[in-house]
Amino acid sequence: MFVMIKRFNELSFVIGLFFFILSLILLAGYLFSIQLADTLNLYTGIALSVFGVLMMIVKSNDDK
Amino acid sequence: MKLHFADYLIISVYFLFVIGVGFIIKKRIKSSNDFLNSNRSIPLWITSLAFISANLGAQEVLGMVASGAKYGIMTVHFYWVGAIFAMVFLGVFMMPFYYGSRARSVPEYLSLRFDEKTRGLNAISFAVMTVFSSGISLYALAKLLEVILHWDFDVSIAIAAGIVMIYTFLGGLTSAVYNEVLQFFLIVLGLSPLVIVALHDAGGWQNIKAQLSPEMTHAWKYMGDTKSNPMGLHFMSLIFGLGFVMSFGYWCTDFLVVQRAMIAKNMNAAQRTPIIAAIPKMFMPVIVVLPGIIAIALMQPALASKGFQIPTNSNGQLDYTMTLPSLIAHYYPTGLLGVGITALIASFMSGMAGNVTAFNSVFTYDIYQSYFVKNRSDKHYLMVGKMATVFGILFSIITAYIAKSFNNINDFLQLVFSFVNGPLFATFLLGMFWKRTTGHGAFWGLLAGTAAAALTHGLTVAEGKGGWIANVYEVRSGMGQAFIVAGISWTANFVTTILVSLATKPKPEMELKGLVYSLTDKPVYHQNKWYLKIVPLSIILIIITILLNILFF
């Protein structure tokens, strides 16, 4: 948990988390809401989640 | 266009994150240098993306999509002629002076190289321009949200200005820069699905080419004659006006963008910042020009069944500014619509924050500390920097309401900015590469350039604008007129600076070390990898840019 909080100091982690949350909204909406049941939301949600996870796991060692 | 809960949720998450970034950065702010200059500690990938993002405000995004629809693929000249070469030049030749002189701002460099009056002229005009630009950005955001989402104008102003104030006040330049990087990804990832879906719907690039007249899909082929292309420009005026004067004037001297490179960790990173930034910049037309071309193609008879239409204004003409919002409304479902709208809001707010953070640096260092209160504690200047942030935003709000009351003030301000910015590059070019250039030469050159710009605009008419002295020469497009104004003002500055410099006494060479090319030791690096070397990387970028121009000739 402490490591997680510490990583909030890294911009790459913050950006990754932001896009991961966006992807969750799109994917959850696609699965559970009629209004959001559009394949464009599904594909974009998947793409954003991949990008978000990659940004979160990448360790930018020059971030302080 | 109507937003639903999911869309509002996405917008709220964005607001939460940008404010959160401000709070995260806040604990790093210990001095005025941290607040106004990020203590020159920002990693290269962040400075590079912030460099390109500082120029990716909503007016740029909406404007380039609109130009794509109006002028077609010729709009890419703003990237492949009017950006890449100047960015490379900045990285290779000019950053060593900006960064190596330890100047904290572009006006401070002018003070070191020339004198206080040249610095004062540049600092005051820049401070006024940034605060007005910030206000126009705020006005444009509120107006757009009022038109497309029917949001209340006052509420939009209050929310946008309030959020920008929170994160810039808390984290200063670092906070603004970090949010610019977030905004960059939001624009690219938020608009990419639109390009893919719309391009697919239009039948791909080959079908678009088949639907549109050839001058809309060829960048250079029809530029030999002003009557043959939609911009009404000859290729020579494009190369000199945009490719040299306007492009180098903006990318190499505007503190708003140069500041992003000046906060890099070291000289090598500062030099590579605009060069690395040139890579995404080169491909940005896919995101901001292509949608405009697709939009026009979708309105052709063969694709009329797609049901897309750019809205018309009160005169019954196509309202090109609404091209991007109408594409978003046409293609994006609830959810993704929130992402698209957030990308637009982000670009407006980021444009505003960029201007405010450049304003507070110039105000604190180049106006307040230089002319009003010298030799006070760092804590004092940190407080002044924070107050300048607050007042910068308050002035922006006032400007936004002035712009609302007097619609033409936007055009007027943009025009005045071009008068001031147009000739600026001549001052830097001579100052950095000709040691004989004097402070008097630079000062009078700048004034002469600005006067020449105003005079040229007053004697030429394009699309009903200009000619307020006399209608001596008619130009086919406003853009062509802008290039002519820039070219003449640059030449007036260049000639005046040389003449006055030759008649006045230059600074001793000892005082010009690190400020003039011939008197400065060239930085030597020992990187083994080619992509870390500045010159090879620059040559590769220039070759790719030339190839892109040939490919879409």
XYZ file of C-alpha atoms in Angstrom:
617
model
C 0.000 0.000 0.000
C 2.833 2.360 0.966
C 4.596 1.607 -2.340
C 1.343 2.376 -4.155
C 0.980 5.735 -2.390
C 4.626 6.527 -3.111
C 4.076 5.922 -6.798
C 1.590 8.787 -6.894
C 4.713 10.949 -7.132
C 5.370 9.453 -10.569
C 3.568 11.143 -13.413
C 3.532 7.973 -15.523
C 1.692 6.158 -12.725
C -0.843 8.985 -12.301
C -1.515 9.107 -16.054
C -1.815 5.326 -16.191
C -4.252 5.298 -13.283
C -6.345 8.039 -14.891
C -6.743 6.137 -18.146
C -7.340 2.866 -16.319
C -10.235 4.456 -14.402
C -11.594 5.882 -17.670
C -11.416 2.433 -19.244
C -13.250 0.897 -16.268
C -16.084 3.408 -16.690
C -16.358 2.590 -20.407
C -16.109 -1.186 -19.931
C -18.458 -1.328 -16.932
C -20.864 0.897 -18.855
C -20.667 -1.399 -21.878
C -21.440 -4.454 -19.753
C -24.069 -3.067 -17.425
C -25.718 -0.065 -19.076
C -27.892 -0.012 -22.180
C -26.884 3.574 -22.832
C -23.205 2.634 -23.052
C -23.626 -0.688 -24.866
C -21.748 0.430 -27.956
C -18.827 -1.511 -29.414
C -16.874 1.734 -29.735
C -16.933 2.035 -25.949
C -15.779 -1.585 -25.657
C -12.832 -1.247 -28.036
C -11.790 2.141 -26.648
C -12.152 0.812 -23.092
C -9.857 -2.121 -23.882
C -7.292 0.130 -25.582
C -7.317 2.627 -22.712
C -6.986 -0.139 -20.103
C -3.939 -1.590 -21.891
C -2.380 1.870 -22.107
C -3.250 2.641 -18.496
C -1.757 -0.603 -17.152
C 1.393 -0.176 -19.218
C 1.873 3.372 -17.940
C 1.314 2.207 -14.374
C 3.778 -0.651 -14.471
C 6.463 1.175 -16.388
C 9.036 2.494 -13.945
C 10.229 5.871 -15.105
C 13.355 6.044 -12.983
C 13.859 9.714 -13.677
C 10.608 10.653 -11.925
C 11.065 11.949 -8.452
C -25.447 17.141 -27.841
C -26.574 15.741 -24.502
C -24.347 14.292 -21.823
C -25.341 11.480 -19.483
C -24.130 10.299 -16.085
C -21.143 8.348 -17.476
C -19.966 11.403 -19.438
C -20.206 13.650 -16.380
C -18.392 10.988 -14.350
C -15.464 11.014 -16.802
C -15.291 14.813 -16.737
C -15.376 14.725 -12.905
C -12.560 12.139 -12.780
C -10.451 14.439 -14.954
C -11.092 17.423 -12.697
C -10.213 15.293 -9.672
C -6.924 14.210 -11.222
C -5.760 17.672 -12.296
C -6.443 19.061 -8.829
C -4.803 15.951 -7.328
C -1.666 16.610 -9.375
C -1.570 20.105 -7.856
C -1.707 18.674 -4.338
C 0.995 16.065 -5.111
C 3.331 18.744 -6.508
C 2.591 21.201 -3.694
C 4.937 19.499 -1.233
C 7.861 19.905 -3.647
C 7.458 23.694 -3.770
C 9.988 25.220 -1.402
C 11.308 28.234 -3.321
C 10.396 30.675 -6.078
C 12.662 28.659 -8.356
C 10.592 25.526 -7.661
C 7.355 27.396 -8.277
C 8.322 29.426 -11.342
C 11.075 27.326 -12.942
C 10.468 23.785 -11.620
C 14.043 24.009 -10.285
C 15.259 22.738 -13.673
C 14.535 19.175 -12.589
C 11.923 17.883 -15.019
C 12.685 14.634 -16.925
C 13.126 14.758 -20.691
C 9.998 12.794 -21.631
C 7.862 15.211 -19.606
C 9.504 18.398 -20.950
C 9.167 17.078 -24.512
C 5.482 16.237 -24.231
C 4.801 19.482 -22.349
C 6.643 21.378 -25.103
C 4.295 20.087 -27.773
C 1.293 20.215 -25.450
C 1.802 23.899 -24.634
C 0.956 24.492 -28.287
C -1.938 22.021 -28.273
C -4.542 24.283 -26.733
C -8.128 23.954 -27.847
C -7.886 26.880 -30.245
C -5.118 24.937 -31.948
C -7.072 21.668 -31.959
C -10.394 23.195 -33.051
C -8.599 25.612 -35.397
C -6.565 22.947 -37.189
C -9.582 20.668 -37.665
C -11.459 23.714 -39.012
C -8.564 24.547 -41.359
C -8.448 20.916 -42.470
C -12.094 21.220 -43.487
C -11.630 24.636 -45.107
C -8.243 24.317 -46.797
C -7.721 20.561 -46.934
C -4.330 18.907 -46.603
C -2.503 22.233 -47.068
C -3.090 22.670 -43.335
C -0.262 20.194 -42.715
C 2.126 22.991 -43.721
C 1.643 24.325 -40.174
C 3.438 21.153 -39.030
C 5.725 19.975 -41.805
C 6.837 23.474 -42.844
C 5.858 25.685 -39.933
C 7.025 23.651 -36.942
C 9.540 20.803 -37.332
C 12.405 22.820 -38.847
C 12.060 25.593 -36.253
C 11.907 23.070 -33.391
C 15.071 21.392 -34.638
C 16.772 24.786 -35.011
C 15.784 25.701 -31.462
C 17.217 22.453 -30.108
C 20.472 22.488 -32.037
C 21.381 26.185 -32.119
C 19.369 28.253 -29.654
C 18.896 26.139 -26.526
C 22.620 26.317 -25.667
C 22.172 30.091 -25.197
C 18.849 29.988 -23.395
C 19.907 27.169 -21.089
C 23.626 27.869 -20.896
C 23.182 31.544 -19.985
C 21.243 30.436 -16.878
C 18.560 32.983 -17.806
C 15.271 32.198 -16.102
C 13.175 33.496 -18.967
C 13.427 34.646 -22.568
C 13.215 38.367 -21.563
C 16.035 37.752 -19.076
C 18.168 36.398 -21.911
C 17.477 39.659 -23.780
C 18.632 41.565 -20.710
C 21.902 39.599 -20.566
C 22.503 39.844 -24.305
C 21.297 43.406 -24.887
C 20.006 45.713 -22.165
C 17.145 46.436 -19.779
C 14.987 48.417 -22.218
C 14.887 45.516 -24.697
C 14.029 43.154 -21.870
C 11.330 45.518 -20.558
C 9.718 45.886 -23.995
C 9.632 42.117 -24.512
C 8.561 41.307 -20.929
C 5.674 43.770 -20.827
C 4.336 42.878 -24.272
C 4.662 39.155 -23.463
C 2.939 39.501 -20.062
C 0.029 41.408 -21.600
C -0.273 38.924 -24.460
C -0.247 35.840 -22.231
C -2.894 37.139 -19.885
C -5.130 38.125 -22.810
C -4.515 34.769 -24.519
C -5.469 33.002 -21.319
C -8.683 35.047 -21.162
C -9.540 34.332 -24.797
C -8.971 30.627 -24.130
C -11.339 30.819 -21.179
C -13.945 32.700 -23.210
C -13.710 30.189 -26.061
C -14.191 27.268 -23.651
C -17.246 28.794 -21.998
C -18.702 29.769 -25.381
C -18.168 26.274 -26.806
C -19.766 24.598 -23.788
C -22.670 27.054 -24.011
C -23.234 26.277 -27.694
C -22.791 22.500 -27.740
C -23.893 21.487 -24.236
C -26.048 24.495 -23.277
C -24.019 24.954 -20.091
C -24.273 28.307 -18.378
C -21.484 30.666 -19.535
C -20.761 32.034 -16.035
C -20.664 28.560 -14.444
C -18.246 27.278 -17.108
C -15.961 30.278 -16.540
C -16.060 29.809 -12.763
C -15.349 26.050 -12.865
C -12.577 26.185 -15.477
C -10.836 29.222 -13.954
C -11.264 27.846 -10.431
C -9.679 24.486 -11.269
C -6.783 26.069 -13.162
C -6.218 28.435 -10.258
C -6.132 25.596 -7.724
C -3.557 23.475 -9.484
C -1.323 26.290 -10.709
C -1.418 28.024 -7.327
C -0.528 24.785 -5.541
C 2.116 23.379 -7.843
C 3.193 26.269 -10.078
C 4.912 25.459 -13.350
C 5.518 21.772 -12.505
C 1.826 21.248 -11.895
C 0.932 22.966 -15.182
C 3.540 20.932 -17.064
C 2.388 17.616 -15.557
C -1.195 18.400 -16.488
C -0.090 19.330 -19.998
C 1.335 15.814 -20.387
C -1.930 14.304 -19.135
C -3.773 16.555 -21.580
C -1.534 15.419 -24.449
C -2.447 11.779 -23.896
C -6.097 12.682 -23.392
C -6.258 14.509 -26.736
C -4.394 11.809 -28.652
C -6.223 8.854 -27.081
C -9.546 10.682 -26.832
C -9.623 11.705 -30.496
C -7.942 8.651 -32.074
C -11.169 6.563 -32.070
C -12.893 9.442 -33.879
C -10.287 9.451 -36.646
C -10.461 5.661 -37.031
C -14.266 5.462 -37.098
C -14.770 8.525 -39.319
C -12.035 7.423 -41.740
C -13.608 3.978 -41.966
C -17.032 5.531 -42.483
C -15.684 7.715 -45.292
C -14.289 4.661 -47.071
C -10.623 5.249 -46.309
C -8.108 7.760 -47.631
C -8.364 6.594 -51.262
C -12.117 7.177 -51.275
C -11.681 10.595 -49.646
C -9.238 11.498 -52.416
C -11.776 10.338 -54.968
C -14.560 12.443 -53.419
C -12.679 15.711 -52.983
C -11.195 18.068 -55.541
C -7.460 17.368 -55.994
C -6.257 20.629 -54.387
C -7.821 19.453 -51.093
C -5.613 16.348 -50.955
C -2.317 17.637 -52.371
C -0.099 19.703 -50.095
C 2.187 21.320 -52.698
C 1.027 20.470 -56.211
C -1.286 23.484 -56.588
C 0.863 26.072 -54.835
C 2.587 27.390 -57.942
C -0.342 29.735 -58.556
C -2.316 31.623 -55.875
C -5.579 31.040 -57.727
C -5.226 27.259 -57.807
C -5.264 26.431 -54.105
C -7.829 27.031 -51.340
C -5.435 29.140 -49.228
C -4.715 31.478 -52.126
C -1.003 31.259 -51.429
C 2.118 30.981 -53.535
C 4.632 28.461 -52.226
C 7.312 31.157 -51.839
C 5.207 33.259 -49.464
C 4.354 30.092 -47.536
C 8.000 29.111 -47.159
C 9.179 32.597 -46.157
C 6.103 33.813 -44.244
C 5.147 30.640 -42.408
C 8.177 28.387 -42.739
C 10.688 31.017 -41.709
C 9.288 34.156 -40.068
C 6.180 32.975 -38.235
C 7.393 29.497 -37.427
C 10.832 30.453 -36.115
C 9.333 33.522 -34.421
C 6.947 31.355 -32.451
C 8.855 28.141 -31.729
C 12.241 29.748 -31.068
C 11.304 32.880 -29.122
C 7.908 32.426 -27.445
C 8.643 31.906 -23.758
C 5.486 29.826 -23.334
C 7.031 26.954 -25.303
C 10.737 27.680 -24.724
C 10.082 27.618 -20.956
C 9.251 23.878 -21.220
C 12.751 23.175 -22.554
C 14.409 25.541 -20.059
C 13.217 23.420 -17.104
C 14.995 20.272 -18.307
C 17.576 18.643 -16.043
C 20.655 19.446 -18.101
C 21.833 21.031 -21.334
C 21.589 17.823 -23.353
C 17.998 17.243 -22.212
C 17.136 20.902 -22.876
C 18.470 20.600 -26.431
C 16.698 17.306 -27.028
C 13.355 18.577 -25.660
C 12.139 20.332 -28.851
C 13.764 17.647 -31.009
C 11.986 14.780 -29.246
C 8.792 16.877 -29.239
C 9.088 17.170 -33.025
C 8.413 13.426 -33.375
C 4.780 13.469 -32.125
C 4.350 16.930 -33.673
C 5.163 15.462 -37.071
C 2.302 12.983 -36.826
C -0.180 15.292 -35.096
C -1.952 16.112 -38.411
C -3.463 12.622 -38.228
C -5.341 13.717 -35.098
C -6.060 17.380 -35.872
C -6.040 17.877 -39.670
C -7.345 14.576 -41.031
C -10.728 14.834 -39.182
C -11.408 18.146 -40.966
C -10.690 16.606 -44.390
C -12.834 13.584 -43.525
C -15.663 15.905 -42.446
C -15.714 17.657 -45.833
C -15.541 14.311 -47.639
C -18.518 13.041 -45.621
C -20.559 16.002 -46.881
C -20.001 15.121 -50.553
C -23.060 13.734 -52.427
C -21.677 10.180 -52.619
C -21.367 10.017 -48.810
C -24.510 12.025 -47.996
C -26.134 8.845 -46.649
C -23.743 9.006 -43.668
C -25.839 11.913 -42.405
C -22.954 14.111 -41.276
C -23.159 17.881 -41.665
C -20.971 20.740 -40.409
C -23.345 23.303 -38.860
C -23.878 26.634 -40.590
C -23.611 30.072 -39.006
C -26.130 32.925 -39.133
C -24.899 33.871 -42.638
C -25.691 30.391 -43.890
C -21.991 29.567 -44.354
C -20.302 26.493 -42.901
C -19.153 27.146 -39.341
C -15.807 25.377 -39.640
C -14.960 25.929 -35.955
C -17.732 23.487 -35.120
C -16.280 20.716 -37.306
C -14.647 18.802 -34.446
C -17.530 19.135 -31.940
C -20.001 18.057 -34.632
C -17.862 15.024 -35.536
C -17.683 14.071 -31.850
C -21.466 14.464 -31.504
C -22.037 12.409 -34.677
C -19.793 9.454 -33.914
C -19.269 9.203 -30.169
C -21.723 7.258 -28.017
C -22.396 8.111 -24.373
C -19.224 7.320 -22.431
C -16.780 8.019 -25.221
C -18.591 11.334 -25.678
C -17.449 12.188 -22.150
C -13.862 11.353 -23.132
C -14.082 13.574 -26.225
C -15.591 16.505 -24.337
C -13.020 16.055 -21.550
C -10.247 16.198 -24.154
C -11.632 19.523 -25.402
C -12.007 20.918 -21.874
C -8.504 19.702 -20.997
C -6.964 21.445 -23.965
C -8.679 24.744 -23.108
C -7.632 24.550 -19.469
C -4.114 23.535 -20.321
C -3.784 26.418 -22.767
C -4.911 28.750 -20.031
C -2.580 27.250 -17.401
C 0.374 27.432 -19.803
C -0.218 31.136 -20.356
C -0.691 31.835 -16.655
C 2.509 30.035 -15.633
C 4.517 31.848 -18.311
C 2.933 35.123 -17.179
C 3.781 34.632 -13.501
C 7.450 33.867 -14.315
C 7.868 36.900 -16.548
C 5.959 39.171 -14.178
C 7.933 38.069 -11.106
C 11.436 37.940 -12.589
C 11.349 40.402 -15.468
C 8.975 43.078 -14.242
C 8.561 42.981 -10.447
C 12.090 41.918 -9.437
C 13.802 43.912 -12.179
C 11.967 47.219 -11.970
C 10.068 47.412 -8.699
C 11.374 45.440 -5.701
C 14.951 44.159 -5.900
C 17.006 42.195 -3.367
C 14.218 40.744 -1.270
C 14.140 37.240 0.187
C 13.258 34.244 -1.972
C 10.149 33.731 0.161
C 8.976 37.173 -0.931
C 9.344 36.330 -4.626
C 7.608 32.977 -4.105
C 4.671 34.890 -2.622
C 4.727 37.364 -5.530
C 4.778 34.447 -8.005
C 1.712 32.937 -6.335
C -0.069 36.291 -6.258
C 0.777 36.798 -9.944
C -0.902 33.442 -10.604
C -4.081 34.566 -8.863
C -4.123 37.979 -10.556
C -3.267 36.412 -13.914
C -6.360 34.238 -13.658
C -8.529 37.125 -12.446
C -7.384 39.230 -15.420
C -8.134 36.241 -17.666
C -11.693 36.146 -16.337
C -12.088 39.888 -16.980
C -10.709 39.417 -20.513
C -13.147 36.556 -21.090
C -16.088 38.832 -20.238
C -14.689 41.679 -22.368
C -14.410 39.187 -25.235
C -18.020 38.179 -24.629
C -19.201 41.783 -24.833
C -17.051 42.811 -27.785
C -16.887 39.903 -30.180
C -14.312 41.541 -32.466
C -11.810 41.965 -29.642
C -10.541 38.390 -30.257
C -9.566 39.202 -33.826
C -8.107 42.518 -32.717
C -5.958 40.956 -29.985
C -4.726 38.161 -32.246
C -3.766 40.814 -34.739
C -1.840 42.868 -32.179
C -0.053 39.714 -30.992
C 1.039 38.968 -34.534
C 2.412 42.532 -34.857
C 4.559 41.996 -31.750
C 5.580 38.371 -32.388
C 6.230 38.587 -36.122
C 9.495 40.515 -36.036
C 10.858 38.988 -32.789
C 12.896 36.227 -34.388
C 15.082 38.756 -36.253
C 16.185 40.171 -32.875
C 17.178 36.739 -31.560
C 18.781 35.626 -34.795
C 21.019 38.706 -34.927
C 21.580 38.712 -31.158
C 22.730 35.093 -31.047
C 24.717 34.948 -34.275
C 26.125 38.447 -34.811
C 28.195 39.760 -31.935
C 28.053 43.320 -33.319
C 24.298 43.575 -32.553
C 23.676 46.218 -29.882
C 20.919 46.835 -27.347
C 19.850 50.003 -29.160
C 19.709 48.070 -32.436
C 17.549 45.339 -30.891
C 15.173 47.809 -29.232
C 14.611 50.037 -32.257
C 14.487 46.999 -34.538
C 11.632 45.553 -32.490
C 9.733 48.839 -32.583
C 10.319 49.253 -36.324
C 9.188 45.663 -36.975
C 5.991 46.140 -35.000
C 5.263 49.458 -36.742
C 5.914 47.865 -40.149
C 3.495 45.048 -39.299
C 0.747 47.504 -38.355
C 1.407 49.599 -41.460
C 1.338 46.583 -43.807
C -1.932 45.405 -42.299
C -3.347 48.902 -42.669
C -2.476 48.993 -46.365
C -3.622 45.488 -47.383
C -7.077 43.917 -47.441
C -7.987 40.244 -47.239
C -11.473 38.780 -46.786
C -12.703 42.269 -45.810
C -10.106 42.702 -43.054
C -7.238 45.190 -42.856
C -6.859 48.226 -45.077
C -7.681 50.641 -42.279
C -5.251 53.195 -43.754
C -5.884 52.573 -47.455
C -6.664 49.626 -49.711
C -3.395 49.474 -51.591
C -3.125 45.719 -52.135
C -5.749 42.984 -52.100
C -4.742 39.553 -50.737
C -6.932 36.520 -51.446
C -6.922 34.961 -47.986
C -6.443 36.192 -44.419
C -3.717 33.631 -43.988
C -1.826 34.997 -46.981
C -2.130 38.490 -45.527
C -0.731 37.255 -42.197
C 2.307 35.775 -43.959
C 2.939 39.028 -45.863
C 2.626 41.090 -42.644
C 5.028 38.735 -40.861
C 7.544 38.800 -43.718
C 7.630 42.599 -43.992
C 7.790 43.145 -40.206
C 10.650 40.651 -39.916
C 12.576 42.367 -42.711
C 11.983 45.826 -41.168
C 13.287 44.579 -37.809
C 16.273 42.828 -39.387
C 17.373 45.868 -41.443
C 16.750 48.411 -38.640
C 18.624 46.306 -36.080
C 21.649 46.044 -38.383
C 21.671 49.762 -39.256
C 21.263 50.979 -35.653
C 23.790 48.402 -34.394
C 26.386 49.608 -36.881
C 25.855 53.167 -35.635
C 26.060 52.304 -31.929
C 28.666 50.798 -29.627
C 28.513 47.019 -29.040
C 29.062 45.284 -25.699
C 32.623 44.089 -24.978
C 33.196 40.502 -26.149
C 33.931 39.390 -22.590
C 30.334 40.158 -21.626
C 28.922 38.187 -24.546
C 30.465 34.806 -23.753
C 27.733 32.181 -23.505
C 25.296 34.514 -25.251
C 26.620 34.702 -28.830
C 27.414 31.719 -31.068
C 30.937 32.718 -32.130
C 31.994 33.479 -28.531
C 30.547 30.378 -26.884
C 32.169 26.992 -26.392
C 30.035 24.408 -28.120
C 28.602 21.755 -25.785
C 30.379 18.420 -26.200
C 28.555 15.198 -25.388
C 29.853 11.687 -25.220
C 26.754 9.647 -25.842
C 27.330 6.427 -27.762
C 23.767 5.799 -28.812
C 22.664 7.629 -31.965
C 19.273 8.552 -30.537
C 20.967 10.447 -27.729
C 23.014 12.517 -30.140
C 21.426 15.818 -31.079
C 22.654 16.356 -34.638
C 22.041 12.820 -36.032
C 18.579 12.811 -34.472
C 17.827 16.214 -36.007
C 18.985 15.124 -39.462
C 16.766 12.035 -39.309
C 13.767 14.182 -38.332
C 14.377 16.614 -41.175
C 14.673 13.754 -43.676
C 11.390 12.218 -42.466
C 9.682 15.626 -42.682
C 10.878 16.116 -46.247
C 9.688 12.601 -47.124
C 6.237 13.351 -45.676
C 6.049 16.490 -47.803
C 6.980 14.459 -50.884
C 4.513 11.685 -50.015
C 1.586 14.113 -49.859
C 2.958 16.444 -52.565
